[in-house]
Amino acid sequence: MLSANQIEKRYGKKTVLNRISLDLEQKNYGLLGSNGAGKTTLIRILAQILAKNGGTVTYFDKNHREIPRKNYQIGYMPQTFEAILEFTVTEQMQYFASLKKIPKSEQDEAIQKALELVNLTEQAGYQCKKLSGGMMQRLGIAQAILGSPDLILFDEPTTGLDPEERLRFKGVMRALEGTCTVILSTHIVEDMEAVCSEILVLKEGQKQFSGAAETLKNLARDRVFLLPDGTIRGQSGSWFEIRSVMEEYKRYSRMLYLGTSPREAEKTYGAKPVEPTLEDGYMYLVKKK
């Protein structure tokens, strides 16, 4: 577990993170925000690979006792994961195991467990240069979870994964739930909704939301509607289109109402109310004035 207090990051006169405070427990956290919101910067600071301009990060053991950073294990997968191309998958994992100071006697079992979770066991003898893009992403996930870290940071881990492997990654996330602190940053909100019980939202370097996924989802309750495609074209001041969908062989727009009278909007346009998703709640949070 860890506590981040008043974290600041500036590049010249530009403030990228503005006094971010977080208390993170042994849960799966989803990190949402538009490009430039500060997500990767926050992850890199928590991973201890980027210096901050202000604030503190304090680490705790499972009994809530403060511990030094050297006793707190962190696993990190960056947006772009790179391996030593001449190494085999096993050699690369052994290299990471040594960096993580996993005892030699425990390395083989830890590596095997991590590779099995990401479905890379059959490629253990492959040189990294022979891996496909999706396999390289899976190797990045494997090295992050290697050795059961206290904190695992995933920055866009499912980029390049096919649907089957995305499902497998969800299984990895579910297996980690409650065993350590996990932060998942991804643009695929559907993946996050399936595996994260808590959500953090950044907007322009500031914390916009921190709480249960269900709470964020419910921000959009009674504000999400299906309308026949093109119904309110040219009258979209209070409306935001989430996506176009097919239902009963007809195309509809899934619309988020941002105005003050959603019930009136429902009557006026004959809109069909639908259950909100995490994406709907997130979009309402960042689009409302």
PDB file of C-alpha atoms in Angstrom:
ATOM      1  CA  MET A   1       0.000   0.000   0.000  1.00  0.00           C
ATOM      2  CA  LEU A   2       1.139   3.540  -0.550  1.00  0.00           C
ATOM      3  CA  SER A   3       0.164   7.144   0.059  1.00  0.00           C
ATOM      4  CA  ALA A   4       0.993   9.946  -2.385  1.00  0.00           C
ATOM      5  CA  ASN A   5       0.642  13.427  -0.925  1.00  0.00           C
ATOM      6  CA  GLN A   6       0.531  16.689  -2.910  1.00  0.00           C
ATOM      7  CA  ILE A   7       2.519  15.352  -5.874  1.00  0.00           C
ATOM      8  CA  GLU A   8       3.635  18.087  -8.265  1.00  0.00           C
ATOM      9  CA  LYS A   9       5.403  17.899 -11.606  1.00  0.00           C
ATOM     10  CA  ARG A  10       6.378  20.829 -13.792  1.00  0.00           C
ATOM     11  CA  TYR A  11       8.199  21.164 -17.090  1.00  0.00           C
ATOM     12  CA  GLY A  12       9.358  24.750 -17.182  1.00  0.00           C
ATOM     13  CA  LYS A  13       6.275  26.889 -16.582  1.00  0.00           C
ATOM     14  CA  LYS A  14       3.867  24.081 -17.472  1.00  0.00           C
ATOM     15  CA  THR A  15       2.309  22.200 -14.563  1.00  0.00           C
ATOM     16  CA  VAL A  16       1.682  18.573 -15.537  1.00  0.00           C
ATOM     17  CA  LEU A  17       0.553  17.339 -12.101  1.00  0.00           C
ATOM     18  CA  ASN A  18      -1.002  19.767  -9.648  1.00  0.00           C
ATOM     19  CA  ARG A  19      -0.955  18.583  -6.024  1.00  0.00           C
ATOM     20  CA  ILE A  20      -2.196  15.040  -6.581  1.00  0.00           C
ATOM     21  CA  SER A  21      -2.928  13.066  -3.401  1.00  0.00           C
ATOM     22  CA  LEU A  22      -3.848   9.372  -3.370  1.00  0.00           C
ATOM     23  CA  ASP A  23      -4.212   6.609  -0.793  1.00  0.00           C
ATOM     24  CA  LEU A  24      -3.935   3.268  -2.555  1.00  0.00           C
ATOM     25  CA  GLU A  25      -4.752  -0.099  -1.009  1.00  0.00           C
ATOM     26  CA  GLN A  26      -4.567  -3.682  -2.289  1.00  0.00           C
ATOM     27  CA  LYS A  27      -7.066  -3.146  -5.091  1.00  0.00           C
ATOM     28  CA  ASN A  28      -7.169  -2.789  -8.863  1.00  0.00           C
ATOM     29  CA  TYR A  29      -7.304   0.890  -9.817  1.00  0.00           C
ATOM     30  CA  GLY A  30      -8.184   2.185 -13.267  1.00  0.00           C
ATOM     31  CA  LEU A  31      -6.512   5.433 -14.306  1.00  0.00           C
ATOM     32  CA  LEU A  32      -8.492   7.496 -16.821  1.00  0.00           C
ATOM     33  CA  GLY A  33      -7.839  10.804 -18.525  1.00  0.00           C
ATOM     34  CA  SER A  34      -7.433  12.330 -21.967  1.00  0.00           C
ATOM     35  CA  ASN A  35      -4.059  12.591 -23.685  1.00  0.00           C
ATOM     36  CA  GLY A  36      -1.947  15.100 -21.760  1.00  0.00           C
ATOM     37  CA  ALA A  37      -3.917  14.704 -18.533  1.00  0.00           C
ATOM     38  CA  GLY A  38      -0.798  13.509 -16.674  1.00  0.00           C
ATOM     39  CA  LYS A  39      -1.467   9.757 -16.448  1.00  0.00           C
ATOM     40  CA  THR A  40       1.917   8.546 -17.672  1.00  0.00           C
ATOM     41  CA  THR A  41       3.719  11.206 -15.650  1.00  0.00           C
ATOM     42  CA  LEU A  42       1.971  10.047 -12.470  1.00  0.00           C
ATOM     43  CA  ILE A  43       2.758   6.403 -13.215  1.00  0.00           C
ATOM     44  CA  ARG A  44       6.424   7.173 -13.873  1.00  0.00           C
ATOM     45  CA  ILE A  45       6.665   9.105 -10.597  1.00  0.00           C
ATOM     46  CA  LEU A  46       5.067   6.239  -8.658  1.00  0.00           C
ATOM     47  CA  ALA A  47       7.483   3.867 -10.400  1.00  0.00           C
ATOM     48  CA  GLN A  48      10.345   6.000  -9.067  1.00  0.00           C
ATOM     49  CA  ILE A  49      11.821   6.614 -12.528  1.00  0.00           C
ATOM     50  CA  LEU A  50      10.789  10.268 -12.820  1.00  0.00           C
ATOM     51  CA  ALA A  51      11.628  12.951 -10.286  1.00  0.00           C
ATOM     52  CA  LYS A  52       8.798  15.025  -8.878  1.00  0.00           C
ATOM     53  CA  ASN A  53       8.942  18.753  -8.075  1.00  0.00           C
ATOM     54  CA  GLY A  54       6.999  18.475  -4.855  1.00  0.00           C
ATOM     55  CA  GLY A  55       5.104  16.125  -2.575  1.00  0.00           C
ATOM     56  CA  THR A  56       5.888  12.810  -0.948  1.00  0.00           C
ATOM     57  CA  VAL A  57       5.262   9.100  -1.549  1.00  0.00           C
ATOM     58  CA  THR A  58       5.089   6.885   1.532  1.00  0.00           C
ATOM     59  CA  TYR A  59       5.064   3.079   1.465  1.00  0.00           C
ATOM     60  CA  PHE A  60       3.363   0.713   3.896  1.00  0.00           C
ATOM     61  CA  ASP A  61       3.357  -3.024   4.529  1.00  0.00           C
ATOM     62  CA  LYS A  62       0.211  -5.131   4.802  1.00  0.00           C
ATOM     63  CA  ASN A  63      -0.122  -4.142   8.461  1.00  0.00           C
ATOM     64  CA  HIS A  64      -0.121  -0.419   7.568  1.00  0.00           C
ATOM     65  CA  ARG A  65       3.359   0.097   8.984  1.00  0.00           C
ATOM     66  CA  GLU A  66       5.599   2.502   7.095  1.00  0.00           C
ATOM     67  CA  ILE A  67       8.514   0.830   5.345  1.00  0.00           C
ATOM     68  CA  PRO A  68      11.521   2.155   3.375  1.00  0.00           C
ATOM     69  CA  ARG A  69      11.320   2.275  -0.417  1.00  0.00           C
ATOM     70  CA  LYS A  70      14.013  -0.428  -0.763  1.00  0.00           C
ATOM     71  CA  ASN A  71      11.678  -2.922   0.940  1.00  0.00           C
ATOM     72  CA  TYR A  72       8.765  -2.085  -1.350  1.00  0.00           C
ATOM     73  CA  GLN A  73       8.732  -3.990  -4.655  1.00  0.00           C
ATOM     74  CA  ILE A  74       7.385  -2.289  -7.792  1.00  0.00           C
ATOM     75  CA  GLY A  75       6.530  -3.850 -11.154  1.00  0.00           C
ATOM     76  CA  TYR A  76       6.199  -1.497 -14.107  1.00  0.00           C
ATOM     77  CA  MET A  77       5.197  -1.887 -17.733  1.00  0.00           C
ATOM     78  CA  PRO A  78       5.699   1.304 -19.768  1.00  0.00           C
ATOM     79  CA  GLN A  79       3.705   2.286 -22.851  1.00  0.00           C
ATOM     80  CA  THR A  80       6.573   1.120 -25.045  1.00  0.00           C
ATOM     81  CA  PHE A  81       8.214  -2.015 -23.689  1.00  0.00           C
ATOM     82  CA  GLU A  82      11.637  -2.915 -25.041  1.00  0.00           C
ATOM     83  CA  ALA A  83      13.653  -6.080 -24.476  1.00  0.00           C
ATOM     84  CA  ILE A  84      17.224  -7.118 -25.183  1.00  0.00           C
ATOM     85  CA  LEU A  85      16.586  -8.589 -28.610  1.00  0.00           C
ATOM     86  CA  GLU A  86      19.378 -11.199 -28.531  1.00  0.00           C
ATOM     87  CA  PHE A  87      18.102 -12.667 -25.252  1.00  0.00           C
ATOM     88  CA  THR A  88      15.610 -15.485 -25.211  1.00  0.00           C
ATOM     89  CA  VAL A  89      12.356 -14.905 -23.351  1.00  0.00           C
ATOM     90  CA  THR A  90      13.682 -16.943 -20.428  1.00  0.00           C
ATOM     91  CA  GLU A  91      16.999 -15.052 -20.373  1.00  0.00           C
ATOM     92  CA  GLN A  92      15.128 -11.749 -20.435  1.00  0.00           C
ATOM     93  CA  MET A  93      12.976 -12.858 -17.497  1.00  0.00           C
ATOM     94  CA  GLN A  94      16.077 -14.040 -15.613  1.00  0.00           C
ATOM     95  CA  TYR A  95      17.577 -10.588 -16.179  1.00  0.00           C
ATOM     96  CA  PHE A  96      14.493  -8.914 -14.703  1.00  0.00           C
ATOM     97  CA  ALA A  97      14.433 -11.411 -11.831  1.00  0.00           C
ATOM     98  CA  SER A  98      18.007 -10.411 -10.968  1.00  0.00           C
ATOM     99  CA  LEU A  99      17.108  -6.708 -11.115  1.00  0.00           C
ATOM    100  CA  LYS A 100      14.224  -7.410  -8.744  1.00  0.00           C
ATOM    101  CA  LYS A 101      16.618  -9.302  -6.452  1.00  0.00           C
ATOM    102  CA  ILE A 102      14.538 -12.458  -6.510  1.00  0.00           C
ATOM    103  CA  PRO A 103      16.643 -15.224  -4.919  1.00  0.00           C
ATOM    104  CA  LYS A 104      18.209 -17.604  -7.428  1.00  0.00           C
ATOM    105  CA  SER A 105      16.452 -20.549  -5.814  1.00  0.00           C
ATOM    106  CA  GLU A 106      13.050 -18.922  -6.483  1.00  0.00           C
ATOM    107  CA  GLN A 107      13.614 -17.514  -9.962  1.00  0.00           C
ATOM    108  CA  ASP A 108      12.657 -20.536 -12.087  1.00  0.00           C
ATOM    109  CA  GLU A 109       9.301 -20.980 -10.351  1.00  0.00           C
ATOM    110  CA  ALA A 110       8.527 -17.247 -10.429  1.00  0.00           C
ATOM    111  CA  ILE A 111       9.381 -17.015 -14.150  1.00  0.00           C
ATOM    112  CA  GLN A 112       7.326 -20.071 -15.021  1.00  0.00           C
ATOM    113  CA  LYS A 113       4.318 -18.690 -13.137  1.00  0.00           C
ATOM    114  CA  ALA A 114       4.520 -15.305 -14.869  1.00  0.00           C
ATOM    115  CA  LEU A 115       4.923 -16.797 -18.356  1.00  0.00           C
ATOM    116  CA  GLU A 116       1.995 -19.149 -17.808  1.00  0.00           C
ATOM    117  CA  LEU A 117      -0.264 -16.247 -16.796  1.00  0.00           C
ATOM    118  CA  VAL A 118       0.444 -14.405 -20.052  1.00  0.00           C
ATOM    119  CA  ASN A 119       0.490 -17.509 -22.280  1.00  0.00           C
ATOM    120  CA  LEU A 120       4.171 -17.299 -23.247  1.00  0.00           C
ATOM    121  CA  THR A 121       5.389 -20.667 -21.963  1.00  0.00           C
ATOM    122  CA  GLU A 122       5.758 -22.142 -25.465  1.00  0.00           C
ATOM    123  CA  GLN A 123       7.859 -19.133 -26.537  1.00  0.00           C
ATOM    124  CA  ALA A 124      10.244 -19.335 -23.573  1.00  0.00           C
ATOM    125  CA  GLY A 125      13.142 -20.361 -25.819  1.00  0.00           C
ATOM    126  CA  TYR A 126      12.473 -17.777 -28.540  1.00  0.00           C
ATOM    127  CA  GLN A 127      14.855 -14.896 -29.008  1.00  0.00           C
ATOM    128  CA  CYS A 128      13.035 -11.655 -28.224  1.00  0.00           C
ATOM    129  CA  LYS A 129      13.739 -10.348 -31.733  1.00  0.00           C
ATOM    130  CA  LYS A 130      11.527 -13.136 -33.103  1.00  0.00           C
ATOM    131  CA  LEU A 131       8.506 -12.173 -31.014  1.00  0.00           C
ATOM    132  CA  SER A 132       5.483 -10.540 -32.611  1.00  0.00           C
ATOM    133  CA  GLY A 133       4.262  -7.196 -31.299  1.00  0.00           C
ATOM    134  CA  GLY A 134       1.570  -8.890 -29.235  1.00  0.00           C
ATOM    135  CA  MET A 135       4.050 -11.376 -27.763  1.00  0.00           C
ATOM    136  CA  MET A 136       6.372  -8.513 -26.815  1.00  0.00           C
ATOM    137  CA  GLN A 137       3.474  -6.834 -24.986  1.00  0.00           C
ATOM    138  CA  ARG A 138       2.798 -10.068 -23.128  1.00  0.00           C
ATOM    139  CA  LEU A 139       6.465 -10.267 -22.166  1.00  0.00           C
ATOM    140  CA  GLY A 140       6.162  -6.738 -20.808  1.00  0.00           C
ATOM    141  CA  ILE A 141       3.184  -7.800 -18.708  1.00  0.00           C
ATOM    142  CA  ALA A 142       5.061 -10.896 -17.503  1.00  0.00           C
ATOM    143  CA  GLN A 143       8.096  -8.932 -16.279  1.00  0.00           C
ATOM    144  CA  ALA A 144       5.820  -6.467 -14.475  1.00  0.00           C
ATOM    145  CA  ILE A 145       4.065  -9.178 -12.448  1.00  0.00           C
ATOM    146  CA  LEU A 146       7.252 -11.216 -11.917  1.00  0.00           C
ATOM    147  CA  GLY A 147       8.012 -11.841  -8.264  1.00  0.00           C
ATOM    148  CA  SER A 148       4.630 -10.734  -6.856  1.00  0.00           C
ATOM    149  CA  PRO A 149       5.412  -6.999  -6.409  1.00  0.00           C
ATOM    150  CA  ASP A 150       3.651  -4.808  -3.848  1.00  0.00           C
ATOM    151  CA  LEU A 151       2.708  -2.309  -6.576  1.00  0.00           C
ATOM    152  CA  ILE A 152       2.154  -3.040 -10.284  1.00  0.00           C
ATOM    153  CA  LEU A 153       1.840  -0.215 -12.816  1.00  0.00           C
ATOM    154  CA  PHE A 154       0.458  -0.944 -16.295  1.00  0.00           C
ATOM    155  CA  ASP A 155       0.604   1.850 -18.884  1.00  0.00           C
ATOM    156  CA  GLU A 156      -1.488   0.825 -21.937  1.00  0.00           C
ATOM    157  CA  PRO A 157      -0.659  -2.898 -21.589  1.00  0.00           C
ATOM    158  CA  THR A 158      -3.240  -4.221 -24.071  1.00  0.00           C
ATOM    159  CA  THR A 159      -1.957  -2.250 -27.087  1.00  0.00           C
ATOM    160  CA  GLY A 160      -1.331  -4.763 -29.855  1.00  0.00           C
ATOM    161  CA  LEU A 161      -3.099  -7.652 -28.132  1.00  0.00           C
ATOM    162  CA  ASP A 162      -5.783  -9.555 -30.033  1.00  0.00           C
ATOM    163  CA  PRO A 163      -9.235 -10.069 -28.433  1.00  0.00           C
ATOM    164  CA  GLU A 164      -8.273 -13.471 -27.001  1.00  0.00           C
ATOM    165  CA  GLU A 165      -5.157 -12.078 -25.337  1.00  0.00           C
ATOM    166  CA  ARG A 166      -7.093  -9.093 -23.994  1.00  0.00           C
ATOM    167  CA  LEU A 167      -9.387 -11.617 -22.313  1.00  0.00           C
ATOM    168  CA  ARG A 168      -6.341 -13.379 -20.880  1.00  0.00           C
ATOM    169  CA  PHE A 169      -5.046 -10.060 -19.541  1.00  0.00           C
ATOM    170  CA  LYS A 170      -8.365  -9.529 -17.795  1.00  0.00           C
ATOM    171  CA  GLY A 171      -7.795 -12.908 -16.164  1.00  0.00           C
ATOM    172  CA  VAL A 172      -4.360 -11.720 -14.990  1.00  0.00           C
ATOM    173  CA  MET A 173      -5.941  -8.599 -13.501  1.00  0.00           C
ATOM    174  CA  ARG A 174      -8.598 -10.641 -11.713  1.00  0.00           C
ATOM    175  CA  ALA A 175      -5.907 -12.940 -10.309  1.00  0.00           C
ATOM    176  CA  LEU A 176      -4.047  -9.896  -8.934  1.00  0.00           C
ATOM    177  CA  GLU A 177      -7.130  -8.330  -7.301  1.00  0.00           C
ATOM    178  CA  GLY A 178      -6.623  -8.060  -3.547  1.00  0.00           C
ATOM    179  CA  THR A 179      -3.045  -9.388  -3.582  1.00  0.00           C
ATOM    180  CA  CYS A 180      -1.285  -6.086  -4.285  1.00  0.00           C
ATOM    181  CA  THR A 181      -1.911  -2.546  -5.501  1.00  0.00           C
ATOM    182  CA  VAL A 182      -2.460  -2.389  -9.280  1.00  0.00           C
ATOM    183  CA  ILE A 183      -2.860   0.724 -11.427  1.00  0.00           C
ATOM    184  CA  LEU A 184      -4.075   0.189 -14.978  1.00  0.00           C
ATOM    185  CA  SER A 185      -3.975   3.048 -17.469  1.00  0.00           C
ATOM    186  CA  THR A 186      -5.748   2.257 -20.740  1.00  0.00           C
ATOM    187  CA  HIS A 187      -7.948   3.922 -23.345  1.00  0.00           C
ATOM    188  CA  ILE A 188     -10.047   0.751 -23.571  1.00  0.00           C
ATOM    189  CA  VAL A 189     -12.571   1.603 -20.862  1.00  0.00           C
ATOM    190  CA  GLU A 190     -14.404  -1.670 -21.435  1.00  0.00           C
ATOM    191  CA  ASP A 191     -11.326  -3.574 -20.219  1.00  0.00           C
ATOM    192  CA  MET A 192     -11.067  -1.359 -17.156  1.00  0.00           C
ATOM    193  CA  GLU A 193     -14.740  -1.765 -16.265  1.00  0.00           C
ATOM    194  CA  ALA A 194     -14.327  -5.542 -16.149  1.00  0.00           C
ATOM    195  CA  VAL A 195     -11.347  -5.653 -13.775  1.00  0.00           C
ATOM    196  CA  CYS A 196     -11.041  -2.421 -11.734  1.00  0.00           C
ATOM    197  CA  SER A 197     -13.067  -1.810  -8.593  1.00  0.00           C
ATOM    198  CA  GLU A 198     -11.695   1.713  -8.082  1.00  0.00           C
ATOM    199  CA  ILE A 199     -11.207   4.504 -10.617  1.00  0.00           C
ATOM    200  CA  LEU A 200      -8.927   7.555 -10.685  1.00  0.00           C
ATOM    201  CA  VAL A 201      -9.617  10.336 -13.184  1.00  0.00           C
ATOM    202  CA  LEU A 202      -7.119  13.047 -14.086  1.00  0.00           C
ATOM    203  CA  LYS A 203      -8.026  16.187 -16.023  1.00  0.00           C
ATOM    204  CA  GLU A 204      -5.392  18.743 -16.986  1.00  0.00           C
ATOM    205  CA  GLY A 205      -3.067  17.540 -14.232  1.00  0.00           C
ATOM    206  CA  GLN A 206      -5.637  17.575 -11.453  1.00  0.00           C
ATOM    207  CA  LYS A 207      -7.505  14.765  -9.744  1.00  0.00           C
ATOM    208  CA  GLN A 208     -11.073  14.934 -10.997  1.00  0.00           C
ATOM    209  CA  PHE A 209     -12.418  11.773  -9.360  1.00  0.00           C
ATOM    210  CA  SER A 210     -11.306   9.021  -7.018  1.00  0.00           C
ATOM    211  CA  GLY A 211     -13.736   6.351  -5.917  1.00  0.00           C
ATOM    212  CA  ALA A 212     -15.660   3.194  -6.729  1.00  0.00           C
ATOM    213  CA  ALA A 213     -16.232   2.318 -10.371  1.00  0.00           C
ATOM    214  CA  GLU A 214     -19.940   2.007  -9.659  1.00  0.00           C
ATOM    215  CA  THR A 215     -20.030   5.566  -8.292  1.00  0.00           C
ATOM    216  CA  LEU A 216     -18.427   6.951 -11.458  1.00  0.00           C
ATOM    217  CA  LYS A 217     -20.807   4.941 -13.622  1.00  0.00           C
ATOM    218  CA  ASN A 218     -23.825   6.306 -11.756  1.00  0.00           C
ATOM    219  CA  LEU A 219     -22.855   9.919 -12.465  1.00  0.00           C
ATOM    220  CA  ALA A 220     -24.452   9.351 -15.859  1.00  0.00           C
ATOM    221  CA  ARG A 221     -27.592   7.613 -14.594  1.00  0.00           C
ATOM    222  CA  ASP A 222     -30.754   8.889 -16.333  1.00  0.00           C
ATOM    223  CA  ARG A 223     -28.555  10.770 -18.816  1.00  0.00           C
ATOM    224  CA  VAL A 224     -27.768   8.097 -21.393  1.00  0.00           C
ATOM    225  CA  PHE A 225     -30.168   7.511 -24.285  1.00  0.00           C
ATOM    226  CA  LEU A 226     -30.461   5.776 -27.611  1.00  0.00           C
ATOM    227  CA  LEU A 227     -31.747   7.985 -30.419  1.00  0.00           C
ATOM    228  CA  PRO A 228     -32.216   7.117 -34.092  1.00  0.00           C
ATOM    229  CA  ASP A 229     -29.060   8.113 -35.893  1.00  0.00           C
ATOM    230  CA  GLY A 230     -29.127  11.805 -36.866  1.00  0.00           C
ATOM    231  CA  THR A 231     -32.103  12.741 -34.661  1.00  0.00           C
ATOM    232  CA  ILE A 232     -30.496  15.775 -33.045  1.00  0.00           C
ATOM    233  CA  ARG A 233     -27.913  16.695 -35.638  1.00  0.00           C
ATOM    234  CA  GLY A 234     -27.497  20.468 -35.517  1.00  0.00           C
ATOM    235  CA  GLN A 235     -29.064  20.638 -32.039  1.00  0.00           C
ATOM    236  CA  SER A 236     -26.245  19.082 -30.064  1.00  0.00           C
ATOM    237  CA  GLY A 237     -25.504  21.811 -27.514  1.00  0.00           C
ATOM    238  CA  SER A 238     -26.652  19.679 -24.572  1.00  0.00           C
ATOM    239  CA  TRP A 239     -25.832  16.341 -26.133  1.00  0.00           C
ATOM    240  CA  PHE A 240     -22.647  14.353 -26.634  1.00  0.00           C
ATOM    241  CA  GLU A 241     -22.486  11.260 -28.826  1.00  0.00           C
ATOM    242  CA  ILE A 242     -20.705   8.366 -27.115  1.00  0.00           C
ATOM    243  CA  ARG A 243     -20.806   6.034 -30.120  1.00  0.00           C
ATOM    244  CA  SER A 244     -22.948   4.684 -32.926  1.00  0.00           C
ATOM    245  CA  VAL A 245     -24.603   1.329 -32.194  1.00  0.00           C
ATOM    246  CA  MET A 246     -26.770  -1.246 -33.953  1.00  0.00           C
ATOM    247  CA  GLU A 247     -29.923  -2.492 -32.227  1.00  0.00           C
ATOM    248  CA  GLU A 248     -32.640  -4.603 -33.834  1.00  0.00           C
ATOM    249  CA  TYR A 249     -31.049  -4.040 -37.249  1.00  0.00           C
ATOM    250  CA  LYS A 250     -31.289  -0.255 -36.886  1.00  0.00           C
ATOM    251  CA  ARG A 251     -28.506   2.243 -36.279  1.00  0.00           C
ATOM    252  CA  TYR A 252     -28.747   4.434 -33.208  1.00  0.00           C
ATOM    253  CA  SER A 253     -26.606   7.047 -31.528  1.00  0.00           C
ATOM    254  CA  ARG A 254     -25.752   6.403 -27.891  1.00  0.00           C
ATOM    255  CA  MET A 255     -26.091   9.937 -26.547  1.00  0.00           C
ATOM    256  CA  LEU A 256     -25.120  11.535 -23.247  1.00  0.00           C
ATOM    257  CA  TYR A 257     -27.356  14.408 -22.139  1.00  0.00           C
ATOM    258  CA  LEU A 258     -25.409  17.208 -20.453  1.00  0.00           C
ATOM    259  CA  GLY A 259     -28.283  19.620 -19.847  1.00  0.00           C
ATOM    260  CA  THR A 260     -30.380  20.251 -16.749  1.00  0.00           C
ATOM    261  CA  SER A 261     -33.609  18.434 -17.709  1.00  0.00           C
ATOM    262  CA  PRO A 262     -32.912  14.884 -18.889  1.00  0.00           C
ATOM    263  CA  ARG A 263     -36.549  13.816 -18.428  1.00  0.00           C
ATOM    264  CA  GLU A 264     -37.728  16.654 -20.627  1.00  0.00           C
ATOM    265  CA  ALA A 265     -35.158  15.698 -23.235  1.00  0.00           C
ATOM    266  CA  GLU A 266     -36.467  12.146 -23.158  1.00  0.00           C
ATOM    267  CA  LYS A 267     -40.019  13.361 -23.862  1.00  0.00           C
ATOM    268  CA  THR A 268     -38.988  15.850 -26.547  1.00  0.00           C
ATOM    269  CA  TYR A 269     -36.943  13.475 -28.668  1.00  0.00           C
ATOM    270  CA  GLY A 270     -38.552  10.164 -27.780  1.00  0.00           C
ATOM    271  CA  ALA A 271     -35.164   8.998 -26.563  1.00  0.00           C
ATOM    272  CA  LYS A 272     -34.832   5.507 -25.088  1.00  0.00           C
ATOM    273  CA  PRO A 273     -33.066   5.543 -21.690  1.00  0.00           C
ATOM    274  CA  VAL A 274     -30.359   2.907 -21.187  1.00  0.00           C
ATOM    275  CA  GLU A 275     -28.168   1.770 -18.311  1.00  0.00           C
ATOM    276  CA  PRO A 276     -24.963   3.813 -17.992  1.00  0.00           C
ATOM    277  CA  THR A 277     -21.523   2.266 -18.362  1.00  0.00           C
ATOM    278  CA  LEU A 278     -18.208   3.312 -16.865  1.00  0.00           C
ATOM    279  CA  GLU A 279     -17.412   5.092 -20.132  1.00  0.00           C
ATOM    280  CA  ASP A 280     -20.671   7.065 -19.890  1.00  0.00           C
ATOM    281  CA  GLY A 281     -19.887   8.165 -16.330  1.00  0.00           C
ATOM    282  CA  TYR A 282     -16.359   9.159 -17.309  1.00  0.00           C
ATOM    283  CA  MET A 283     -17.531  11.167 -20.318  1.00  0.00           C
ATOM    284  CA  TYR A 284     -20.161  12.964 -18.230  1.00  0.00           C
ATOM    285  CA  LEU A 285     -17.511  13.864 -15.655  1.00  0.00           C
ATOM    286  CA  VAL A 286     -15.106  15.360 -18.183  1.00  0.00           C
ATOM    287  CA  LYS A 287     -17.676  16.959 -20.501  1.00  0.00           C
ATOM    288  CA  LYS A 288     -20.007  18.623 -17.989  1.00  0.00           C
ATOM    289  CA  LYS A 289     -19.439  22.337 -17.434  1.00  0.00           C
TER     290      LYS A 289
END
